[in-house]
């Protein structure tokens, strides 16, 4: 593998460890969020002096900002393979907002059915459940399903109003046979939404999907912009998801005439900086090329998973033989997932994700939990105790990850699983389920602890 030689903003930043030394920070959490590509940061810095109101000002800077914003919108359509089609790109905050936006705009009735799968991120489960009925494609013990399971879900009555499916799992990295899935849905007249959050930084988005959503913060543009792409006709009538300035042609005290999409769907001042950053990231990925990215991903993923498989007590979750992104999700016999993640951070300066990855139904299946075990941890959480929350550890690579980075992580894992005592003791916070080192003074001391969202939540 020819390494890409890419360094993200913040790569190698020195972080404190419990032994009193500083180590270069190694992020193996690309599946959650990525740092900015230098080209993205540079483009944002170049644009910043010209920032101004969009679509509303006659001034030179407003004209420039509007042009940049609309060029970014056009770039998302090209990136999604929508050239020559009457589709629109709606710029929003992230994938979660994009899916909620679409769920509202489809005008679903409570009796309607959306077909989805048990491998989804909560962002592609919860919006549908608050509006209509959900039907699920179930997975096997490997966390995958075959095309026959999708056909069965599509053929069940009533016919689904929509198939909402991820392009790649945020938990296992499994890349679904998305083109075949789309073909089966379209053969039955069912439109398809693809959650492209994980897919977009690694593979081309499926051009035949009716709708596709993805986020900039997972593809090296962490400035708060995401995208929903779909047919113009889907947004040409009815009330928009957000009501406010910029989405209207006429307003009086008793009536509103909404403008045309996509502006109809973007009330309020938009995130111009986020759009500019996203445009720069799309350009950068296109320049690198999908073949180079795929080669890089495959080499890292193979090294990562093969190395973990050789460590006693480590069990990988997900498919053993399938198309996967550079992701490895695992558990260690006899060691809480939260403690593994805490030790990697505090002792080695390595950042990973742990918990349920905002995919509780999928994790319980991958872990093989029975109904009694699920009910037990649910009751504990409802009583404010997250120490029993199940989960796993996920290491995920990105464009700047090297084989040396993977080896550094594997060396740390071998030490953690060796049975040797940790250099400090750790305590667990029952309110979050997270572990924290017992350190005397310094950045890792209890007094310096920052309480926030827990990986047990999702």
mmCIF file of C-alpha atoms in Angstrom, residues 144-426:
data_model
loop_
_atom_site.group_PDB
_atom_site.id
_atom_site.type_symbol
_atom_site.label_atom_id
_atom_site.label_comp_id
_atom_site.label_asym_id
_atom_site.label_seq_id
_atom_site.Cartn_x
_atom_site.Cartn_y
_atom_site.Cartn_z
ATOM 1 C CA UNK A 144 -25.410 -8.856 8.173
ATOM 2 C CA UNK A 145 -28.389 -9.843 6.078
ATOM 3 C CA UNK A 146 -28.806 -10.983 2.494
ATOM 4 C CA UNK A 147 -30.819 -9.575 -0.352
ATOM 5 C CA UNK A 148 -33.559 -12.151 0.190
ATOM 6 C CA UNK A 149 -34.298 -10.609 3.588
ATOM 7 C CA UNK A 150 -34.691 -7.218 1.916
ATOM 8 C CA UNK A 151 -36.997 -8.691 -0.713
ATOM 9 C CA UNK A 152 -39.155 -10.236 1.992
ATOM 10 C CA UNK A 153 -39.504 -6.893 3.752
ATOM 11 C CA UNK A 154 -40.394 -5.155 0.511
ATOM 12 C CA UNK A 155 -42.953 -7.789 -0.445
ATOM 13 C CA UNK A 156 -44.799 -7.761 2.868
ATOM 14 C CA UNK A 157 -48.041 -5.804 2.886
ATOM 15 C CA UNK A 158 -48.756 -2.961 3.113
ATOM 16 C CA UNK A 159 -46.171 -1.822 0.588
ATOM 17 C CA UNK A 160 -43.596 0.443 2.294
ATOM 18 C CA UNK A 161 -43.733 4.142 1.554
ATOM 19 C CA UNK A 162 -39.926 4.211 1.736
ATOM 20 C CA UNK A 163 -36.909 1.988 2.269
ATOM 21 C CA UNK A 164 -34.499 3.758 4.657
ATOM 22 C CA UNK A 165 -31.145 1.991 4.793
ATOM 23 C CA UNK A 166 -27.556 2.761 5.625
ATOM 24 C CA UNK A 167 -24.825 2.523 3.018
ATOM 25 C CA UNK A 168 -22.330 1.202 5.585
ATOM 26 C CA UNK A 169 -22.652 0.334 9.251
ATOM 27 C CA UNK A 170 -21.203 2.787 11.743
ATOM 28 C CA UNK A 171 -20.666 -0.142 14.135
ATOM 29 C CA UNK A 172 -19.012 -2.887 12.094
ATOM 30 C CA UNK A 173 -18.083 -1.033 8.918
ATOM 31 C CA UNK A 174 -20.060 -3.533 6.847
ATOM 32 C CA UNK A 175 -20.698 -2.070 3.387
ATOM 33 C CA UNK A 176 -24.160 -3.115 2.300
ATOM 34 C CA UNK A 177 -24.880 -4.294 -1.277
ATOM 35 C CA UNK A 178 -26.609 -0.983 -1.720
ATOM 36 C CA UNK A 179 -26.971 -0.961 -5.508
ATOM 37 C CA UNK A 180 -28.713 -4.324 -5.442
ATOM 38 C CA UNK A 181 -30.923 -3.199 -2.562
ATOM 39 C CA UNK A 182 -31.950 -0.063 -4.473
ATOM 40 C CA UNK A 183 -32.743 -2.120 -7.588
ATOM 41 C CA UNK A 184 -35.018 -4.437 -5.598
ATOM 42 C CA UNK A 185 -36.872 -1.516 -4.044
ATOM 43 C CA UNK A 186 -37.298 0.311 -7.329
ATOM 44 C CA UNK A 187 -38.562 -2.844 -9.014
ATOM 45 C CA UNK A 188 -41.457 -2.660 -6.536
ATOM 46 C CA UNK A 189 -41.982 1.076 -6.842
ATOM 47 C CA UNK A 190 -40.506 1.848 -3.408
ATOM 48 C CA UNK A 191 -38.253 4.912 -3.134
ATOM 49 C CA UNK A 192 -35.000 4.636 -1.184
ATOM 50 C CA UNK A 193 -33.201 6.845 1.295
ATOM 51 C CA UNK A 194 -29.550 5.975 1.864
ATOM 52 C CA UNK A 195 -27.892 7.147 5.066
ATOM 53 C CA UNK A 196 -24.493 7.918 3.576
ATOM 54 C CA UNK A 197 -22.790 9.228 6.707
ATOM 55 C CA UNK A 198 -20.271 6.383 6.870
ATOM 56 C CA UNK A 199 -20.106 5.690 3.155
ATOM 57 C CA UNK A 200 -19.392 9.201 1.875
ATOM 58 C CA UNK A 201 -15.765 9.504 3.107
ATOM 59 C CA UNK A 202 -14.833 6.073 1.720
ATOM 60 C CA UNK A 203 -16.881 5.178 -1.364
ATOM 61 C CA UNK A 204 -18.942 6.846 -4.081
ATOM 62 C CA UNK A 205 -22.512 7.563 -3.042
ATOM 63 C CA UNK A 206 -25.203 5.532 -4.831
ATOM 64 C CA UNK A 207 -26.446 7.724 -7.666
ATOM 65 C CA UNK A 208 -29.653 5.694 -8.063
ATOM 66 C CA UNK A 209 -30.899 6.290 -4.526
ATOM 67 C CA UNK A 210 -33.891 8.619 -4.483
ATOM 68 C CA UNK A 211 -32.601 10.385 -1.382
ATOM 69 C CA UNK A 212 -29.166 10.439 0.209
ATOM 70 C CA UNK A 213 -27.963 12.166 3.368
ATOM 71 C CA UNK A 214 -24.478 12.681 4.726
ATOM 72 C CA UNK A 215 -22.386 14.904 7.022
ATOM 73 C CA UNK A 216 -19.316 17.058 6.565
ATOM 74 C CA UNK A 217 -17.889 16.301 9.994
ATOM 75 C CA UNK A 218 -17.214 12.670 9.044
ATOM 76 C CA UNK A 219 -15.468 13.663 5.828
ATOM 77 C CA UNK A 220 -12.841 16.136 6.985
ATOM 78 C CA UNK A 221 -15.038 19.242 7.031
ATOM 79 C CA UNK A 222 -16.026 19.593 10.719
ATOM 80 C CA UNK A 223 -17.789 22.932 10.357
ATOM 81 C CA UNK A 224 -21.377 21.912 10.966
ATOM 82 C CA UNK A 225 -22.829 21.278 7.511
ATOM 83 C CA UNK A 226 -24.617 18.221 6.174
ATOM 84 C CA UNK A 227 -26.652 17.494 3.068
ATOM 85 C CA UNK A 228 -29.963 16.004 2.027
ATOM 86 C CA UNK A 229 -30.248 15.319 -1.702
ATOM 87 C CA UNK A 230 -33.456 14.285 -3.396
ATOM 88 C CA UNK A 231 -35.922 14.988 -6.217
ATOM 89 C CA UNK A 232 -37.132 18.565 -6.464
ATOM 90 C CA UNK A 233 -40.710 17.309 -6.655
ATOM 91 C CA UNK A 234 -40.463 15.871 -3.126
ATOM 92 C CA UNK A 235 -40.071 19.389 -1.732
ATOM 93 C CA UNK A 236 -42.164 21.423 -4.177
ATOM 94 C CA UNK A 237 -45.402 21.414 -2.182
ATOM 95 C CA UNK A 238 -46.480 21.408 1.432
ATOM 96 C CA UNK A 239 -45.010 23.172 4.418
ATOM 97 C CA UNK A 240 -41.221 23.057 4.821
ATOM 98 C CA UNK A 241 -39.521 21.467 7.810
ATOM 99 C CA UNK A 242 -38.406 24.901 9.060
ATOM 100 C CA UNK A 243 -40.556 28.031 8.733
ATOM 101 C CA UNK A 244 -38.954 31.454 8.610
ATOM 102 C CA UNK A 245 -37.122 34.042 6.582
ATOM 103 C CA UNK A 246 -35.652 33.079 3.236
ATOM 104 C CA UNK A 247 -38.188 30.286 2.653
ATOM 105 C CA UNK A 248 -41.015 32.491 1.401
ATOM 106 C CA UNK A 249 -42.153 34.573 -1.548
ATOM 107 C CA UNK A 250 -45.019 36.353 0.191
ATOM 108 C CA UNK A 251 -46.186 36.731 3.777
ATOM 109 C CA UNK A 252 -49.042 38.552 5.453
ATOM 110 C CA UNK A 253 -50.635 37.981 8.823
ATOM 111 C CA UNK A 254 -52.938 35.231 7.558
ATOM 112 C CA UNK A 255 -51.166 33.659 4.617
ATOM 113 C CA UNK A 256 -47.771 32.537 3.400
ATOM 114 C CA UNK A 257 -46.582 31.638 -0.091
ATOM 115 C CA UNK A 258 -43.540 29.423 0.160
ATOM 116 C CA UNK A 259 -40.737 29.850 -2.361
ATOM 117 C CA UNK A 260 -39.308 27.080 -4.531
ATOM 118 C CA UNK A 261 -36.911 24.406 -3.284
ATOM 119 C CA UNK A 262 -34.167 24.264 -2.191
ATOM 120 C CA UNK A 263 -34.530 27.716 -0.612
ATOM 121 C CA UNK A 264 -37.989 26.675 0.595
ATOM 122 C CA UNK A 265 -36.243 24.148 2.875
ATOM 123 C CA UNK A 266 -33.561 26.436 4.326
ATOM 124 C CA UNK A 267 -35.264 29.036 6.492
ATOM 125 C CA UNK A 268 -32.948 31.303 8.456
ATOM 126 C CA UNK A 269 -29.348 32.273 7.846
ATOM 127 C CA UNK A 270 -27.482 29.236 6.528
ATOM 128 C CA UNK A 271 -24.127 27.855 7.629
ATOM 129 C CA UNK A 272 -22.047 29.411 4.882
ATOM 130 C CA UNK A 273 -18.733 28.469 6.480
ATOM 131 C CA UNK A 274 -19.864 24.862 6.764
ATOM 132 C CA UNK A 275 -20.894 24.805 3.117
ATOM 133 C CA UNK A 276 -17.561 26.260 1.992
ATOM 134 C CA UNK A 277 -15.713 23.691 4.090
ATOM 135 C CA UNK A 278 -17.802 20.841 2.724
ATOM 136 C CA UNK A 279 -17.138 21.972 -0.840
ATOM 137 C CA UNK A 280 -13.401 21.958 -0.181
ATOM 138 C CA UNK A 281 -13.598 18.456 1.292
ATOM 139 C CA UNK A 282 -15.532 17.135 -1.708
ATOM 140 C CA UNK A 283 -12.907 18.590 -4.024
ATOM 141 C CA UNK A 284 -10.108 17.047 -1.964
ATOM 142 C CA UNK A 285 -11.646 13.567 -1.938
ATOM 143 C CA UNK A 286 -12.254 13.766 -5.672
ATOM 144 C CA UNK A 287 -8.614 14.737 -6.239
ATOM 145 C CA UNK A 288 -7.321 11.854 -4.113
ATOM 146 C CA UNK A 289 -9.581 9.454 -6.008
ATOM 147 C CA UNK A 290 -11.719 6.548 -4.867
ATOM 148 C CA UNK A 291 -9.246 3.902 -6.017
ATOM 149 C CA UNK A 292 -6.501 5.336 -3.816
ATOM 150 C CA UNK A 293 -8.864 5.736 -0.883
ATOM 151 C CA UNK A 294 -10.139 2.172 -1.258
ATOM 152 C CA UNK A 295 -6.590 0.758 -1.390
ATOM 153 C CA UNK A 296 -5.639 2.761 1.694
ATOM 154 C CA UNK A 297 -8.768 1.671 3.579
ATOM 155 C CA UNK A 298 -8.414 -1.998 2.718
ATOM 156 C CA UNK A 299 -4.786 -2.180 3.835
ATOM 157 C CA UNK A 300 -5.507 -0.446 7.134
ATOM 158 C CA UNK A 301 -8.621 -2.482 7.818
ATOM 159 C CA UNK A 302 -6.881 -5.767 7.132
ATOM 160 C CA UNK A 303 -3.934 -4.875 9.395
ATOM 161 C CA UNK A 304 -6.276 -3.683 12.137
ATOM 162 C CA UNK A 305 -8.601 -6.682 12.196
ATOM 163 C CA UNK A 306 -5.889 -9.296 11.665
ATOM 164 C CA UNK A 307 -3.827 -7.822 14.484
ATOM 165 C CA UNK A 308 -6.745 -7.840 16.915
ATOM 166 C CA UNK A 309 -7.655 -11.407 16.006
ATOM 167 C CA UNK A 310 -4.197 -12.529 17.124
ATOM 168 C CA UNK A 311 -4.629 -11.075 20.629
ATOM 169 C CA UNK A 312 -5.919 -13.531 23.221
ATOM 170 C CA UNK A 313 -9.258 -12.572 24.720
ATOM 171 C CA UNK A 314 -10.272 -10.206 21.918
ATOM 172 C CA UNK A 315 -13.461 -10.966 20.017
ATOM 173 C CA UNK A 316 -14.276 -9.029 16.867
ATOM 174 C CA UNK A 317 -17.900 -8.183 16.161
ATOM 175 C CA UNK A 318 -19.396 -8.205 12.688
ATOM 176 C CA UNK A 319 -18.759 -10.141 9.499
ATOM 177 C CA UNK A 320 -15.523 -12.070 9.078
ATOM 178 C CA UNK A 321 -15.701 -12.165 5.287
ATOM 179 C CA UNK A 322 -17.477 -9.193 3.760
ATOM 180 C CA UNK A 323 -16.856 -5.795 2.259
ATOM 181 C CA UNK A 324 -15.995 -3.566 5.214
ATOM 182 C CA UNK A 325 -14.605 -0.116 5.891
ATOM 183 C CA UNK A 326 -11.398 0.321 7.959
ATOM 184 C CA UNK A 327 -13.260 -0.335 11.210
ATOM 185 C CA UNK A 328 -12.732 -2.915 13.943
ATOM 186 C CA UNK A 329 -15.265 -3.266 16.742
ATOM 187 C CA UNK A 330 -14.470 -5.679 19.529
ATOM 188 C CA UNK A 331 -14.881 -6.798 23.108
ATOM 189 C CA UNK A 332 -12.295 -8.205 25.533
ATOM 190 C CA UNK A 333 -13.108 -11.132 27.774
ATOM 191 C CA UNK A 334 -13.473 -10.007 31.373
ATOM 192 C CA UNK A 335 -12.751 -6.315 30.738
ATOM 193 C CA UNK A 336 -15.424 -3.595 30.467
ATOM 194 C CA UNK A 337 -15.465 -1.810 27.134
ATOM 195 C CA UNK A 338 -15.414 1.562 28.904
ATOM 196 C CA UNK A 339 -12.269 0.627 30.812
ATOM 197 C CA UNK A 340 -10.469 -0.402 27.617
ATOM 198 C CA UNK A 341 -11.251 2.940 26.027
ATOM 199 C CA UNK A 342 -10.241 4.842 29.171
ATOM 200 C CA UNK A 343 -6.895 3.059 29.383
ATOM 201 C CA UNK A 344 -6.115 3.630 25.699
ATOM 202 C CA UNK A 345 -6.670 7.334 26.226
ATOM 203 C CA UNK A 346 -5.106 7.913 29.646
ATOM 204 C CA UNK A 347 -2.080 5.638 29.232
ATOM 205 C CA UNK A 348 -1.387 5.680 25.504
ATOM 206 C CA UNK A 349 -2.885 8.877 24.058
ATOM 207 C CA UNK A 350 -5.151 6.918 21.711
ATOM 208 C CA UNK A 351 -8.734 7.966 21.099
ATOM 209 C CA UNK A 352 -11.340 5.326 20.238
ATOM 210 C CA UNK A 353 -15.095 5.085 20.644
ATOM 211 C CA UNK A 354 -16.842 2.764 23.042
ATOM 212 C CA UNK A 355 -20.416 2.026 24.033
ATOM 213 C CA UNK A 356 -23.337 1.226 21.778
ATOM 214 C CA UNK A 357 -22.446 3.686 18.996
ATOM 215 C CA UNK A 358 -25.998 5.104 18.785
ATOM 216 C CA UNK A 359 -27.138 1.695 17.532
ATOM 217 C CA UNK A 360 -28.572 -0.101 20.569
ATOM 218 C CA UNK A 361 -30.673 -2.688 18.687
ATOM 219 C CA UNK A 362 -27.721 -3.671 16.511
ATOM 220 C CA UNK A 363 -25.282 -3.956 19.435
ATOM 221 C CA UNK A 364 -27.560 -6.205 21.453
ATOM 222 C CA UNK A 365 -27.718 -8.563 18.478
ATOM 223 C CA UNK A 366 -23.965 -8.510 17.865
ATOM 224 C CA UNK A 367 -23.331 -9.217 21.533
ATOM 225 C CA UNK A 368 -25.889 -12.022 21.551
ATOM 226 C CA UNK A 369 -27.839 -10.635 24.516
ATOM 227 C CA UNK A 370 -31.069 -12.398 25.381
ATOM 228 C CA UNK A 371 -34.289 -10.669 26.410
ATOM 229 C CA UNK A 372 -33.571 -11.045 30.121
ATOM 230 C CA UNK A 373 -30.134 -9.449 29.775
ATOM 231 C CA UNK A 374 -31.558 -6.551 27.770
ATOM 232 C CA UNK A 375 -34.307 -5.981 30.322
ATOM 233 C CA UNK A 376 -31.810 -6.057 33.201
ATOM 234 C CA UNK A 377 -29.609 -3.309 31.821
ATOM 235 C CA UNK A 378 -32.656 -1.285 30.746
ATOM 236 C CA UNK A 379 -34.011 -1.289 34.274
ATOM 237 C CA UNK A 380 -30.610 -0.296 35.647
ATOM 238 C CA UNK A 381 -30.358 2.650 33.245
ATOM 239 C CA UNK A 382 -33.881 3.778 34.087
ATOM 240 C CA UNK A 383 -32.757 3.937 37.718
ATOM 241 C CA UNK A 384 -29.728 6.068 36.821
ATOM 242 C CA UNK A 385 -27.121 3.293 36.823
ATOM 243 C CA UNK A 386 -25.194 2.967 33.561
ATOM 244 C CA UNK A 387 -22.476 0.692 34.880
ATOM 245 C CA UNK A 388 -24.230 -2.324 33.357
ATOM 246 C CA UNK A 389 -24.669 -0.771 29.932
ATOM 247 C CA UNK A 390 -23.421 -3.228 27.312
ATOM 248 C CA UNK A 391 -21.120 -2.144 24.554
ATOM 249 C CA UNK A 392 -17.897 -2.626 22.654
ATOM 250 C CA UNK A 393 -14.795 -0.733 21.571
ATOM 251 C CA UNK A 394 -14.456 0.623 18.040
ATOM 252 C CA UNK A 395 -11.241 1.623 16.302
ATOM 253 C CA UNK A 396 -11.798 3.349 12.966
ATOM 254 C CA UNK A 397 -9.233 4.712 10.538
ATOM 255 C CA UNK A 398 -9.285 7.658 8.168
ATOM 256 C CA UNK A 399 -7.263 9.291 5.429
ATOM 257 C CA UNK A 400 -4.370 10.286 7.677
ATOM 258 C CA UNK A 401 -4.100 6.958 9.520
ATOM 259 C CA UNK A 402 -0.926 5.002 8.762
ATOM 260 C CA UNK A 403 0.084 1.390 9.223
ATOM 261 C CA UNK A 404 2.407 2.656 11.957
ATOM 262 C CA UNK A 405 -0.593 4.130 13.736
ATOM 263 C CA UNK A 406 -2.354 0.790 13.591
ATOM 264 C CA UNK A 407 0.732 -0.939 14.980
ATOM 265 C CA UNK A 408 0.912 1.566 17.835
ATOM 266 C CA UNK A 409 -2.692 0.772 18.717
ATOM 267 C CA UNK A 410 -2.087 -2.982 18.528
ATOM 268 C CA UNK A 411 0.965 -2.674 20.788
ATOM 269 C CA UNK A 412 -1.195 -0.861 23.341
ATOM 270 C CA UNK A 413 -3.880 -3.532 23.081
ATOM 271 C CA UNK A 414 -1.354 -6.283 23.699
ATOM 272 C CA UNK A 415 -0.165 -4.527 26.849
ATOM 273 C CA UNK A 416 -3.692 -3.918 28.114
ATOM 274 C CA UNK A 417 -4.681 -7.553 27.612
ATOM 275 C CA UNK A 418 -1.407 -8.985 28.969
ATOM 276 C CA UNK A 419 -2.669 -9.249 32.522
ATOM 277 C CA UNK A 420 -0.119 -6.747 33.843
ATOM 278 C CA UNK A 421 -1.664 -4.228 36.257
ATOM 279 C CA UNK A 422 -2.494 -0.751 35.005
ATOM 280 C CA UNK A 423 -0.154 2.005 36.223
ATOM 281 C CA UNK A 424 -3.082 3.633 38.072
ATOM 282 C CA UNK A 425 -6.436 2.462 39.314
ATOM 283 C CA UNK A 426 -9.671 3.459 37.615
#
